[in-house]
PDB file of C-alpha atoms in Angstrom:
ATOM      1  CA  MET A  29       7.866 -11.714   0.076  1.00 75.00           C
ATOM      2  CA  LEU A  30      10.757 -14.188  -0.736  1.00 76.00           C
ATOM      3  CA  ARG A  31      12.713 -13.380   2.036  1.00 80.00           C
ATOM      4  CA  ARG A  32       9.421 -14.396   4.349  1.00 80.00           C
ATOM      5  CA  HIS A  33       8.507 -17.569   2.036  1.00 80.00           C
ATOM      6  CA  GLN A  34      11.652 -18.743   0.632  1.00 80.00           C
ATOM      7  CA  PRO A  35      14.861 -17.068   2.771  1.00 81.00           C
ATOM      8  CA  ASP A  36      16.961 -19.621   0.740  1.00 83.00           C
ATOM      9  CA  HIS A  37      15.874 -18.287  -2.335  1.00 85.00           C
ATOM     10  CA  ILE A  38      19.063 -18.064  -5.276  1.00 84.00           C
ATOM     11  CA  LEU A  39      17.461 -14.301  -5.788  1.00 84.00           C
ATOM     12  CA  LEU A  40      18.110 -13.880  -2.270  1.00 86.00           C
ATOM     13  CA  ARG A  41      21.746 -14.887  -1.979  1.00 87.00           C
ATOM     14  CA  ALA A  42      22.737 -13.131  -5.113  1.00 85.00           C
ATOM     15  CA  ALA A  43      21.618  -9.752  -3.666  1.00 84.00           C
ATOM     16  CA  ARG A  44      23.752 -10.776  -0.715  1.00 83.00           C
ATOM     17  CA  GLU A  45      26.634 -11.561  -2.456  1.00 81.00           C
ATOM     18  CA  ASP A  46      26.135  -8.592  -4.794  1.00 80.00           C
ATOM     19  CA  ALA A  47      26.073  -6.116  -1.074  1.00 78.00           C
ATOM     20  CA  LEU A  48      28.782  -8.331   0.204  1.00 76.00           C
ATOM     21  CA  THR A  49      31.148  -7.399  -2.989  1.00 74.00           C
ATOM     22  CA  GLY A  50      30.003  -4.937  -4.622  1.00 71.00           C
ATOM     23  CA  LEU A  51      28.662  -2.057  -1.914  1.00 70.00           C
ATOM     24  CA  LEU A  52      31.252  -3.211   0.208  1.00 74.00           C
ATOM     25  CA  ASP A  53      34.059  -5.261  -0.330  1.00 78.00           C
ATOM     26  CA  LEU A  54      34.321  -6.978   2.683  1.00 80.00           C
ATOM     27  CA  SER A  55      37.092  -8.901   2.864  1.00 82.00           C
ATOM     28  CA  ARG A  56      39.017  -6.135   2.182  1.00 85.00           C
ATOM     29  CA  LEU A  57      37.924  -3.907   4.812  1.00 87.00           C
ATOM     30  CA  ALA A  58      38.541  -6.882   6.948  1.00 89.00           C
ATOM     31  CA  GLY A  59      42.335  -6.991   6.004  1.00 91.00           C
ATOM     32  CA  MET A  60      42.784  -3.902   6.536  1.00 91.00           C
ATOM     33  CA  LEU A  61      41.670  -3.251   9.994  1.00 92.00           C
ATOM     34  CA  SER A  62      44.222  -6.061  10.440  1.00 93.00           C
ATOM     35  CA  ARG A  63      46.788  -4.924   9.259  1.00 93.00           C
ATOM     36  CA  ILE A  64      46.501  -1.223  11.246  1.00 92.00           C
ATOM     37  CA  GLN A  65      45.205  -2.637  14.260  1.00 90.00           C
ATOM     38  CA  GLY A  66      47.498  -1.374  16.883  1.00 88.00           C
ATOM     39  CA  ARG A  67      48.420   1.666  14.882  1.00 90.00           C
ATOM     40  CA  ILE A  68      45.672   3.702  14.934  1.00 88.00           C
ATOM     41  CA  VAL A  69      46.026   7.140  16.049  1.00 90.00           C
ATOM     42  CA  HIS A  70      43.342   9.211  17.033  1.00 90.00           C
ATOM     43  CA  LYS A  71      43.181  13.119  16.634  1.00 90.00           C
ATOM     44  CA  ARG A  72      40.009  15.193  17.323  1.00 92.00           C
ATOM     45  CA  LEU A  73      40.914  18.102  14.895  1.00 90.00           C
ATOM     46  CA  ASP A  74      39.221  21.647  14.964  1.00 92.00           C
ATOM     47  CA  HIS A  75      38.148  21.817  11.493  1.00 89.00           C
ATOM     48  CA  VAL A  76      37.507  19.170   8.329  1.00 88.00           C
ATOM     49  CA  SER A  77      40.655  17.103   7.462  1.00 90.00           C
ATOM     50  CA  PRO A  78      41.674  17.357   3.593  1.00 89.00           C
ATOM     51  CA  LEU A  79      40.583  13.656   3.320  1.00 88.00           C
ATOM     52  CA  ALA A  80      37.955  14.013   5.269  1.00 88.00           C
ATOM     53  CA  VAL A  81      35.874  15.726   2.768  1.00 87.00           C
ATOM     54  CA  PRO A  82      34.694  13.408   0.132  1.00 83.00           C
ATOM     55  CA  VAL A  83      33.293  11.638   2.782  1.00 82.00           C
ATOM     56  CA  MET A  84      31.402  15.206   4.590  1.00 81.00           C
ATOM     57  CA  LEU A  85      30.176  15.548   1.339  1.00 81.00           C
ATOM     58  CA  GLU A  86      28.024  12.500   1.300  1.00 77.00           C
ATOM     59  CA  ILE A  87      26.293  12.975   4.801  1.00 74.00           C
ATOM     60  CA  GLY A  88      22.321  13.627   4.077  1.00 66.00           C
ATOM     61  CA  ARG A  89      22.810  11.911   0.120  1.00 67.00           C
ATOM     62  CA  GLU A  90      21.673   8.677   1.126  1.00 62.00           C
ATOM     63  CA  PRO A  91      17.939   8.122   1.621  1.00 62.00           C
ATOM     64  CA  ILE A  92      17.093   6.260   5.210  1.00 61.00           C
ATOM     65  CA  TYR A  93      13.715   4.490   4.728  1.00 67.00           C
ATOM     66  CA  GLY A  94      10.805   4.803   7.950  1.00 71.00           C
ATOM     67  CA  GLU A  95      10.309   7.593   9.816  1.00 79.00           C
ATOM     68  CA  ALA A  96      11.699   9.917   7.395  1.00 82.00           C
ATOM     69  CA  GLN A  97       8.657   8.821   4.757  1.00 87.00           C
ATOM     70  CA  GLU A  98       6.736   9.269   7.345  1.00 90.00           C
ATOM     71  CA  GLN A  99       7.894  12.517   8.019  1.00 90.00           C
ATOM     72  CA  VAL A 100       6.987  13.791   4.854  1.00 91.00           C
ATOM     73  CA  LEU A 101       3.870  12.819   5.066  1.00 93.00           C
ATOM     74  CA  LYS A 102       3.197  14.715   8.090  1.00 92.00           C
ATOM     75  CA  GLU A 103       4.770  17.648   7.216  1.00 92.00           C
ATOM     76  CA  ALA A 104       2.769  17.416   3.915  1.00 93.00           C
ATOM     77  CA  ALA A 105      -0.890  17.096   6.362  1.00 93.00           C
ATOM     78  CA  ASP A 106       0.292  19.737   8.535  1.00 92.00           C
ATOM     79  CA  ASP A 107       0.238  21.646   5.681  1.00 91.00           C
ATOM     80  CA  LEU A 108      -2.944  20.876   4.754  1.00 90.00           C
ATOM     81  CA  ILE A 109      -4.296  21.659   8.650  1.00 88.00           C
ATOM     82  CA  ARG A 110      -2.597  24.903   8.896  1.00 90.00           C
ATOM     83  CA  GLU A 111      -4.305  26.052   5.377  1.00 85.00           C
ATOM     84  CA  ALA A 112      -7.950  25.092   6.610  1.00 83.00           C
ATOM     85  CA  MET A 113      -7.828  26.869   9.282  1.00 84.00           C
ATOM     86  CA  SER A 114      -6.509  29.985   8.135  1.00 80.00           C
TER      87      SER A 114
ATOM     88  CA  MET B  16      -2.389  11.717  27.005  1.00 42.00           C
ATOM     89  CA  ASN B  17      -0.447   9.002  27.329  1.00 44.00           C
ATOM     90  CA  MET B  18       0.666   6.841  24.226  1.00 45.00           C
ATOM     91  CA  GLN B  19      -1.880   4.014  23.701  1.00 44.00           C
ATOM     92  CA  ALA B  20      -4.744   7.304  23.054  1.00 42.00           C
ATOM     93  CA  ARG B  21      -2.033   9.040  20.843  1.00 43.00           C
ATOM     94  CA  ILE B  22      -1.665   6.236  18.620  1.00 43.00           C
ATOM     95  CA  ARG B  23      -5.610   5.583  18.746  1.00 43.00           C
ATOM     96  CA  THR B  24      -6.643   8.694  17.515  1.00 43.00           C
ATOM     97  CA  GLU B  25      -3.774   9.014  15.097  1.00 48.00           C
ATOM     98  CA  THR B  26      -5.064   5.946  13.580  1.00 54.00           C
ATOM     99  CA  THR B  27      -8.336   7.090  13.200  1.00 67.00           C
ATOM    100  CA  ALA B  28      -8.737   8.742   9.831  1.00 91.00           C
ATOM    101  CA  HIS B  29     -12.373   9.279   8.868  1.00 94.00           C
ATOM    102  CA  ILE B  30     -13.171   9.823   4.617  1.00 96.00           C
ATOM    103  CA  ALA B  31     -16.393  11.413   3.803  1.00 96.00           C
ATOM    104  CA  VAL B  32     -18.231  10.824   1.286  1.00 97.00           C
ATOM    105  CA  ALA B  33     -21.835  11.978   0.665  1.00 97.00           C
ATOM    106  CA  ASP B  34     -22.122  12.753   4.168  1.00 96.00           C
ATOM    107  CA  VAL B  35     -21.388   9.139   5.282  1.00 97.00           C
ATOM    108  CA  ARG B  36     -18.526   8.780   7.771  1.00 96.00           C
ATOM    109  CA  LEU B  37     -16.100   5.935   6.815  1.00 97.00           C
ATOM    110  CA  LEU B  38     -12.991   4.810   8.757  1.00 97.00           C
ATOM    111  CA  ALA B  39      -9.895   4.914   6.615  1.00 97.00           C
ATOM    112  CA  ASP B  40      -7.305   2.198   7.110  1.00 96.00           C
ATOM    113  CA  PRO B  41      -3.625   2.110   7.297  1.00 95.00           C
ATOM    114  CA  GLY B  42      -3.785  -0.425   5.979  1.00 96.00           C
ATOM    115  CA  GLY B  43      -6.129   0.353   2.787  1.00 97.00           C
ATOM    116  CA  VAL B  44      -9.605  -0.766   3.772  1.00 98.00           C
ATOM    117  CA  LEU B  45     -12.386   1.814   4.439  1.00 98.00           C
ATOM    118  CA  VAL B  46     -14.597   0.924   7.137  1.00 97.00           C
ATOM    119  CA  HIS B  47     -18.105   1.871   7.985  1.00 97.00           C
ATOM    120  CA  GLU B  48     -18.909   1.491  11.199  1.00 96.00           C
ATOM    121  CA  THR B  49     -22.385   1.665  11.840  1.00 95.00           C
ATOM    122  CA  GLU B  50     -23.361  -1.116   8.782  1.00 96.00           C
ATOM    123  CA  ARG B  51     -20.129  -3.325  10.233  1.00 97.00           C
ATOM    124  CA  LEU B  52     -19.058  -3.315   6.822  1.00 98.00           C
ATOM    125  CA  LEU B  53     -15.285  -3.377   5.234  1.00 98.00           C
ATOM    126  CA  VAL B  54     -14.757  -2.527   1.568  1.00 98.00           C
ATOM    127  CA  VAL B  55     -11.409  -3.634  -0.483  1.00 98.00           C
ATOM    128  CA  ALA B  56     -10.494  -2.738  -3.501  1.00 98.00           C
ATOM    129  CA  ASP B  57      -8.057  -4.643  -6.712  1.00 97.00           C
ATOM    130  CA  LEU B  58      -7.186  -7.576  -3.983  1.00 97.00           C
ATOM    131  CA  HIS B  59      -5.838  -8.879  -7.844  1.00 96.00           C
ATOM    132  CA  PHE B  60      -5.101 -12.643  -6.338  1.00 96.00           C
ATOM    133  CA  GLU B  61      -2.712 -14.813  -8.019  1.00 94.00           C
ATOM    134  CA  LYS B  62      -1.452 -11.958 -10.514  1.00 93.00           C
ATOM    135  CA  GLY B  63       2.261 -13.543  -9.531  1.00 90.00           C
ATOM    136  CA  SER B  64       0.952 -17.253 -11.323  1.00 90.00           C
ATOM    137  CA  ALA B  65      -0.453 -14.885 -14.110  1.00 90.00           C
ATOM    138  CA  PHE B  66       2.597 -13.626 -15.461  1.00 88.00           C
ATOM    139  CA  ALA B  67       4.789 -16.675 -14.375  1.00 84.00           C
ATOM    140  CA  SER B  68       2.573 -18.732 -17.545  1.00 82.00           C
ATOM    141  CA  ARG B  69       3.678 -15.959 -19.401  1.00 83.00           C
ATOM    142  CA  ARG B  70       7.305 -16.588 -18.820  1.00 83.00           C
ATOM    143  CA  GLN B  71       7.894 -13.610 -16.657  1.00 83.00           C
ATOM    144  CA  LEU B  72       8.397 -15.108 -13.063  1.00 82.00           C
ATOM    145  CA  LEU B  73       7.476 -13.576 -10.077  1.00 80.00           C
ATOM    146  CA  PRO B  74       7.994 -14.941  -6.565  1.00 81.00           C
ATOM    147  CA  PRO B  75       4.387 -16.610  -7.256  1.00 83.00           C
ATOM    148  CA  TYR B  76       3.473 -15.787  -2.621  1.00 88.00           C
ATOM    149  CA  ASP B  77       1.688 -12.839  -3.989  1.00 92.00           C
ATOM    150  CA  THR B  78      -1.942 -14.643  -3.264  1.00 95.00           C
ATOM    151  CA  ALA B  79      -1.110 -15.497   0.527  1.00 94.00           C
ATOM    152  CA  ALA B  80       0.749 -12.218   1.569  1.00 94.00           C
ATOM    153  CA  THR B  81      -2.859 -10.679   0.622  1.00 96.00           C
ATOM    154  CA  LEU B  82      -5.302 -12.884   2.122  1.00 96.00           C
ATOM    155  CA  ALA B  83      -2.789 -12.170   4.954  1.00 95.00           C
ATOM    156  CA  ARG B  84      -3.292  -8.653   5.301  1.00 96.00           C
ATOM    157  CA  LEU B  85      -7.005  -8.936   4.177  1.00 97.00           C
ATOM    158  CA  THR B  86      -6.832 -11.502   7.072  1.00 97.00           C
ATOM    159  CA  ARG B  87      -5.467  -8.765  10.159  1.00 96.00           C
ATOM    160  CA  LEU B  88      -7.755  -6.007   8.835  1.00 97.00           C
ATOM    161  CA  ILE B  89     -10.908  -7.987   9.165  1.00 97.00           C
ATOM    162  CA  MET B  90      -9.814  -9.001  12.509  1.00 95.00           C
ATOM    163  CA  ARG B  91      -9.495  -5.578  14.131  1.00 95.00           C
ATOM    164  CA  HIS B  92     -12.485  -4.369  12.333  1.00 96.00           C
ATOM    165  CA  ASP B  93     -15.080  -7.647  12.998  1.00 96.00           C
ATOM    166  CA  PRO B  94     -17.271  -6.451   9.786  1.00 97.00           C
ATOM    167  CA  LYS B  95     -20.683  -8.311   8.881  1.00 98.00           C
ATOM    168  CA  THR B  96     -20.091  -7.923   5.089  1.00 98.00           C
ATOM    169  CA  VAL B  97     -16.955  -7.769   3.600  1.00 98.00           C
ATOM    170  CA  ILE B  98     -17.029  -5.594   0.068  1.00 98.00           C
ATOM    171  CA  ALA B  99     -14.444  -7.150  -2.554  1.00 98.00           C
ATOM    172  CA  LEU B 100     -14.926  -3.859  -5.799  1.00 97.00           C
ATOM    173  CA  GLY B 101     -13.653  -5.839  -8.380  1.00 96.00           C
ATOM    174  CA  ASP B 102     -10.711  -7.495  -9.826  1.00 96.00           C
ATOM    175  CA  SER B 103     -10.136  -9.281  -6.672  1.00 96.00           C
ATOM    176  CA  PHE B 104      -9.216 -12.705  -9.015  1.00 95.00           C
ATOM    177  CA  HIS B 105      -6.330 -11.110 -11.985  1.00 94.00           C
ATOM    178  CA  ASP B 106      -8.244 -13.278 -14.485  1.00 92.00           C
ATOM    179  CA  VAL B 107     -10.901 -15.541 -15.145  1.00 90.00           C
ATOM    180  CA  ARG B 108      -8.571 -19.262 -14.960  1.00 91.00           C
ATOM    181  CA  ALA B 109      -7.411 -17.510 -11.218  1.00 93.00           C
ATOM    182  CA  GLY B 110      -9.552 -19.932  -9.535  1.00 91.00           C
ATOM    183  CA  GLU B 111      -7.700 -23.249 -11.399  1.00 91.00           C
ATOM    184  CA  ARG B 112      -3.652 -21.606 -10.141  1.00 93.00           C
ATOM    185  CA  ILE B 113      -4.814 -20.414  -6.481  1.00 94.00           C
ATOM    186  CA  SER B 114      -2.859 -23.192  -4.133  1.00 94.00           C
ATOM    187  CA  SER B 115      -5.621 -25.138  -2.469  1.00 94.00           C
ATOM    188  CA  ALA B 116      -3.411 -23.494   1.302  1.00 94.00           C
ATOM    189  CA  ASP B 117      -4.645 -20.441   0.246  1.00 95.00           C
ATOM    190  CA  ARG B 118      -8.525 -20.953  -1.324  1.00 96.00           C
ATOM    191  CA  GLU B 119      -8.914 -22.687   2.107  1.00 95.00           C
ATOM    192  CA  ALA B 120      -7.373 -19.331   4.025  1.00 95.00           C
ATOM    193  CA  LEU B 121     -10.153 -17.363   2.076  1.00 96.00           C
ATOM    194  CA  LYS B 122     -12.936 -19.522   3.238  1.00 95.00           C
ATOM    195  CA  ALA B 123     -12.040 -19.412   6.362  1.00 95.00           C
ATOM    196  CA  LEU B 124     -12.422 -15.617   5.998  1.00 95.00           C
ATOM    197  CA  MET B 125     -15.411 -15.387   4.386  1.00 96.00           C
ATOM    198  CA  GLN B 126     -17.237 -17.872   7.025  1.00 94.00           C
ATOM    199  CA  ARG B 127     -20.016 -16.627   8.424  1.00 91.00           C
ATOM    200  CA  ARG B 128     -20.026 -13.353   6.924  1.00 96.00           C
ATOM    201  CA  GLN B 129     -21.927 -11.893   3.580  1.00 98.00           C
ATOM    202  CA  TRP B 130     -19.372 -11.366   1.174  1.00 98.00           C
ATOM    203  CA  ILE B 131     -19.803  -9.866  -1.481  1.00 98.00           C
ATOM    204  CA  TRP B 132     -17.651  -9.632  -5.102  1.00 98.00           C
ATOM    205  CA  ILE B 133     -18.312  -6.794  -7.638  1.00 97.00           C
ATOM    206  CA  ALA B 134     -17.528  -7.853 -11.214  1.00 96.00           C
ATOM    207  CA  GLY B 135     -14.220  -6.257 -12.116  1.00 96.00           C
ATOM    208  CA  ASN B 136     -12.883  -6.183 -15.699  1.00 94.00           C
ATOM    209  CA  HIS B 137     -10.287  -8.302 -14.624  1.00 93.00           C
ATOM    210  CA  ASP B 138     -12.967 -10.749 -13.688  1.00 93.00           C
ATOM    211  CA  PRO B 139     -16.012 -10.522 -14.728  1.00 90.00           C
ATOM    212  CA  ALA B 140     -16.797 -14.510 -13.501  1.00 90.00           C
ATOM    213  CA  LEU B 141     -15.680 -16.015 -10.284  1.00 90.00           C
ATOM    214  CA  PRO B 142     -13.803 -18.520  -9.320  1.00 90.00           C
ATOM    215  CA  GLN B 143     -15.919 -22.118  -9.319  1.00 88.00           C
ATOM    216  CA  ASP B 144     -16.882 -23.114  -5.927  1.00 88.00           C
ATOM    217  CA  ILE B 145     -15.407 -19.589  -4.009  1.00 92.00           C
ATOM    218  CA  GLY B 146     -18.559 -18.825  -2.267  1.00 94.00           C
ATOM    219  CA  GLY B 147     -20.211 -15.148  -2.061  1.00 96.00           C
ATOM    220  CA  GLU B 148     -22.494 -12.784  -3.926  1.00 96.00           C
ATOM    221  CA  MET B 149     -21.337 -11.603  -7.369  1.00 96.00           C
ATOM    222  CA  LEU B 150     -23.041  -8.167  -8.134  1.00 97.00           C
ATOM    223  CA  GLU B 151     -22.594  -5.701 -10.594  1.00 97.00           C
ATOM    224  CA  THR B 152     -22.856  -2.171  -8.062  1.00 97.00           C
ATOM    225  CA  LEU B 153     -24.753  -2.292  -4.963  1.00 98.00           C
ATOM    226  CA  ARG B 154     -26.141   0.423  -2.846  1.00 97.00           C
ATOM    227  CA  VAL B 155     -26.226   0.956   0.770  1.00 97.00           C
ATOM    228  CA  GLY B 156     -28.090   4.096   1.946  1.00 96.00           C
ATOM    229  CA  ALA B 157     -26.817   7.036   0.172  1.00 97.00           C
ATOM    230  CA  LEU B 158     -23.450   5.299  -1.005  1.00 98.00           C
ATOM    231  CA  THR B 159     -22.733   3.012  -4.431  1.00 98.00           C
ATOM    232  CA  PHE B 160     -19.983   0.479  -4.378  1.00 98.00           C
ATOM    233  CA  ARG B 161     -19.037   0.059  -7.858  1.00 97.00           C
ATOM    234  CA  HIS B 162     -15.693  -1.024  -9.274  1.00 98.00           C
ATOM    235  CA  GLU B 163     -15.070   1.399 -12.273  1.00 97.00           C
ATOM    236  CA  PRO B 164     -15.959   4.807 -11.613  1.00 97.00           C
ATOM    237  CA  GLN B 165     -18.346   6.889 -13.538  1.00 96.00           C
ATOM    238  CA  ALA B 166     -16.969   9.649 -15.345  1.00 94.00           C
ATOM    239  CA  GLY B 167     -18.956  12.934 -14.255  1.00 91.00           C
ATOM    240  CA  ALA B 168     -20.628  13.729 -11.109  1.00 90.00           C
ATOM    241  CA  ALA B 169     -21.436  10.254  -9.171  1.00 94.00           C
ATOM    242  CA  LEU B 170     -22.762  10.959  -5.557  1.00 96.00           C
ATOM    243  CA  GLY B 171     -22.004   8.490  -2.836  1.00 97.00           C
ATOM    244  CA  GLU B 172     -19.555   6.842  -5.284  1.00 98.00           C
ATOM    245  CA  ILE B 173     -17.044   4.733  -3.755  1.00 98.00           C
ATOM    246  CA  ALA B 174     -15.010   2.591  -6.656  1.00 98.00           C
ATOM    247  CA  GLY B 175     -11.920   1.112  -7.402  1.00 98.00           C
ATOM    248  CA  HIS B 176      -9.804   0.334  -9.938  1.00 97.00           C
ATOM    249  CA  LEU B 177      -7.364   3.183 -11.160  1.00 97.00           C
ATOM    250  CA  HIS B 178      -5.522   2.271  -8.278  1.00 97.00           C
ATOM    251  CA  PRO B 179      -4.639   5.764  -7.197  1.00 98.00           C
ATOM    252  CA  ALA B 180      -1.032   6.985  -5.545  1.00 98.00           C
ATOM    253  CA  ALA B 181       0.162  10.084  -4.983  1.00 97.00           C
ATOM    254  CA  ARG B 182       3.854  11.135  -4.618  1.00 97.00           C
ATOM    255  CA  VAL B 183       4.047  13.947  -1.722  1.00 96.00           C
ATOM    256  CA  THR B 184       6.737  16.193  -1.846  1.00 91.00           C
ATOM    257  CA  SER B 185       7.576  18.055   1.183  1.00 88.00           C
ATOM    258  CA  PRO B 186      10.915  20.095   2.391  1.00 85.00           C
ATOM    259  CA  SER B 187      11.961  17.082   3.740  1.00 81.00           C
ATOM    260  CA  GLY B 188      11.929  15.645   0.357  1.00 86.00           C
ATOM    261  CA  SER B 189       9.169  12.699  -1.588  1.00 91.00           C
ATOM    262  CA  VAL B 190       7.820  10.161  -0.925  1.00 94.00           C
ATOM    263  CA  ARG B 191       5.163   7.664  -3.759  1.00 96.00           C
ATOM    264  CA  ARG B 192       2.304   5.742  -1.406  1.00 96.00           C
ATOM    265  CA  ARG B 193      -0.775   4.576  -2.951  1.00 97.00           C
ATOM    266  CA  CYS B 194      -3.789   6.477  -1.494  1.00 98.00           C
ATOM    267  CA  PHE B 195      -7.306   7.158  -1.010  1.00 98.00           C
ATOM    268  CA  VAL B 196      -8.872   9.910  -3.039  1.00 98.00           C
ATOM    269  CA  GLY B 197     -11.735  11.861  -2.417  1.00 97.00           C
ATOM    270  CA  ASP B 198     -13.462  15.315  -2.843  1.00 95.00           C
ATOM    271  CA  GLY B 199     -16.300  14.323  -0.639  1.00 95.00           C
ATOM    272  CA  THR B 200     -18.880  13.238  -3.612  1.00 96.00           C
ATOM    273  CA  ARG B 201     -17.263  10.594  -4.537  1.00 97.00           C
ATOM    274  CA  CYS B 202     -13.882   7.958  -3.571  1.00 98.00           C
ATOM    275  CA  VAL B 203     -11.734   6.401  -5.099  1.00 98.00           C
ATOM    276  CA  MET B 204      -9.749   3.475  -3.300  1.00 98.00           C
ATOM    277  CA  PRO B 205      -6.213   2.431  -3.203  1.00 98.00           C
ATOM    278  CA  ALA B 206      -5.482  -1.090  -4.992  1.00 98.00           C
ATOM    279  CA  PHE B 207      -5.067  -3.760  -1.911  1.00 97.00           C
ATOM    280  CA  GLY B 208      -3.195  -6.981  -3.736  1.00 95.00           C
ATOM    281  CA  ALA B 209       0.799  -7.137  -3.089  1.00 92.00           C
ATOM    282  CA  TYR B 210       1.821  -7.262  -6.686  1.00 91.00           C
ATOM    283  CA  ALA B 211      -1.519  -4.715  -8.035  1.00 92.00           C
ATOM    284  CA  GLY B 212       0.715  -1.704  -9.092  1.00 90.00           C
ATOM    285  CA  GLY B 213      -0.680   2.597  -8.242  1.00 95.00           C
ATOM    286  CA  LEU B 214      -1.246   4.871 -10.645  1.00 97.00           C
ATOM    287  CA  ASN B 215      -0.598   8.474  -9.922  1.00 97.00           C
ATOM    288  CA  ILE B 216      -3.561  11.037  -8.967  1.00 97.00           C
ATOM    289  CA  ARG B 217      -1.942  13.701 -11.297  1.00 96.00           C
ATOM    290  CA  ASP B 218      -2.892  11.408 -13.902  1.00 96.00           C
ATOM    291  CA  ARG B 219      -5.379  12.048 -16.787  1.00 94.00           C
ATOM    292  CA  ALA B 220      -7.390   8.688 -16.043  1.00 95.00           C
ATOM    293  CA  PHE B 221      -8.558  10.884 -12.826  1.00 95.00           C
ATOM    294  CA  ALA B 222      -9.467  13.867 -14.384  1.00 93.00           C
ATOM    295  CA  PRO B 223     -13.539  13.616 -15.344  1.00 94.00           C
ATOM    296  CA  LEU B 224     -13.662  12.461 -11.783  1.00 96.00           C
ATOM    297  CA  PHE B 225     -13.027  15.560 -10.115  1.00 93.00           C
ATOM    298  CA  GLY B 226     -14.929  19.127 -11.093  1.00 82.00           C
ATOM    299  CA  ASP B 227     -13.407  21.960  -9.972  1.00 81.00           C
ATOM    300  CA  ALA B 228     -12.354  21.376  -6.561  1.00 82.00           C
ATOM    301  CA  ALA B 229      -9.837  19.885  -6.319  1.00 91.00           C
ATOM    302  CA  PRO B 230      -9.672  16.470  -4.507  1.00 96.00           C
ATOM    303  CA  THR B 231      -7.315  14.719  -1.079  1.00 96.00           C
ATOM    304  CA  ALA B 232      -5.160  12.498  -1.308  1.00 97.00           C
ATOM    305  CA  HIS B 233      -6.014  10.045   1.915  1.00 97.00           C
ATOM    306  CA  VAL B 234      -2.302   8.474   2.103  1.00 97.00           C
ATOM    307  CA  LEU B 235      -1.250   5.142   3.396  1.00 96.00           C
ATOM    308  CA  GLY B 236       1.660   5.562   6.108  1.00 94.00           C
ATOM    309  CA  GLN B 237       3.034   3.085   8.515  1.00 90.00           C
ATOM    310  CA  SER B 238       0.337   3.511  11.374  1.00 90.00           C
ATOM    311  CA  ARG B 239      -1.896   5.934   9.736  1.00 92.00           C
ATOM    312  CA  VAL B 240      -3.459   7.692   6.903  1.00 96.00           C
ATOM    313  CA  TYR B 241      -2.576  11.420   5.636  1.00 96.00           C
ATOM    314  CA  ALA B 242      -5.140  13.978   4.412  1.00 96.00           C
ATOM    315  CA  VAL B 243      -2.986  15.853   2.124  1.00 96.00           C
ATOM    316  CA  GLY B 244      -3.789  18.643  -0.083  1.00 95.00           C
ATOM    317  CA  TRP B 245      -4.032  18.363  -4.231  1.00 95.00           C
ATOM    318  CA  SER B 246      -1.056  21.268  -4.504  1.00 93.00           C
ATOM    319  CA  ALA B 247       1.230  18.755  -2.091  1.00 94.00           C
ATOM    320  CA  CYS B 248       0.375  16.337  -4.604  1.00 95.00           C
ATOM    321  CA  GLY B 249       3.335  15.514  -8.062  1.00 94.00           C
ATOM    322  CA  HIS B 250       3.800  14.085 -11.151  1.00 95.00           C
ATOM    323  CA  ASP B 251       6.268  11.592 -11.161  1.00 91.00           C
TER     324      ASP B 251
END
């Protein structure tokens, strides 16, 4: 609601700042990317590397809003239809 | 079947109340197509400014947001009559706080239509000069429109007040949404207001309304209304 009616509201600015520094430190990420520029080795592994394990465990844990929620409703509605037909 | 036709069938869910077929719009309103009647519940205009006067500062744009959504639905269905099922104004002083722009937008919406305000517990009296007609209950054929659902059987009743919401769980996860809840004899409508909360339909406040037959939740999705069985609706 604020985004539509008052996009420069102080709460929205604060939320953006928090997201930039709290969730992902963009300036540190930018620093690292420029540090390693030209020295990146890309290699396809046939198994999960030890350092990748924490990342693999996170997959599927972050909720994605939108289509996925509609899917939940659709499945529950299909269940009711199946029940009515049987 | 082409895409257009598919979307069309998906968006038109119907809810039967006392053998009257009503169109349930995913926007959260009911439409009686033959009577050209649109029903909306619990608008709670000026809830934001009511909180602000008690020093709880919420962004004061809820009336504008609610009116914008209602305008789209009225344009879509072009009803002859609009019934607001009570708690349309958050409190009896809402009329003093509503902005002149919002008041004008509401007036424009009411023009050339019969507009009925059913009295609610939040708005036993209407703001001055708001127009429309105020009633405690209204009967249209087999249907009775009132704000607060009556305990016990009430054939044909369409009410608001309780702000029903369902927590739907399926193998893919769980979602909480506003919903209509009905058993074919009666129906409780979701609250429409931008700041109106939702009460889980498993709450005991709903128990006196439905007998042994479990009601169905008609859950508001993004572009369609999903009929969900009682067993798929959980507690919060």
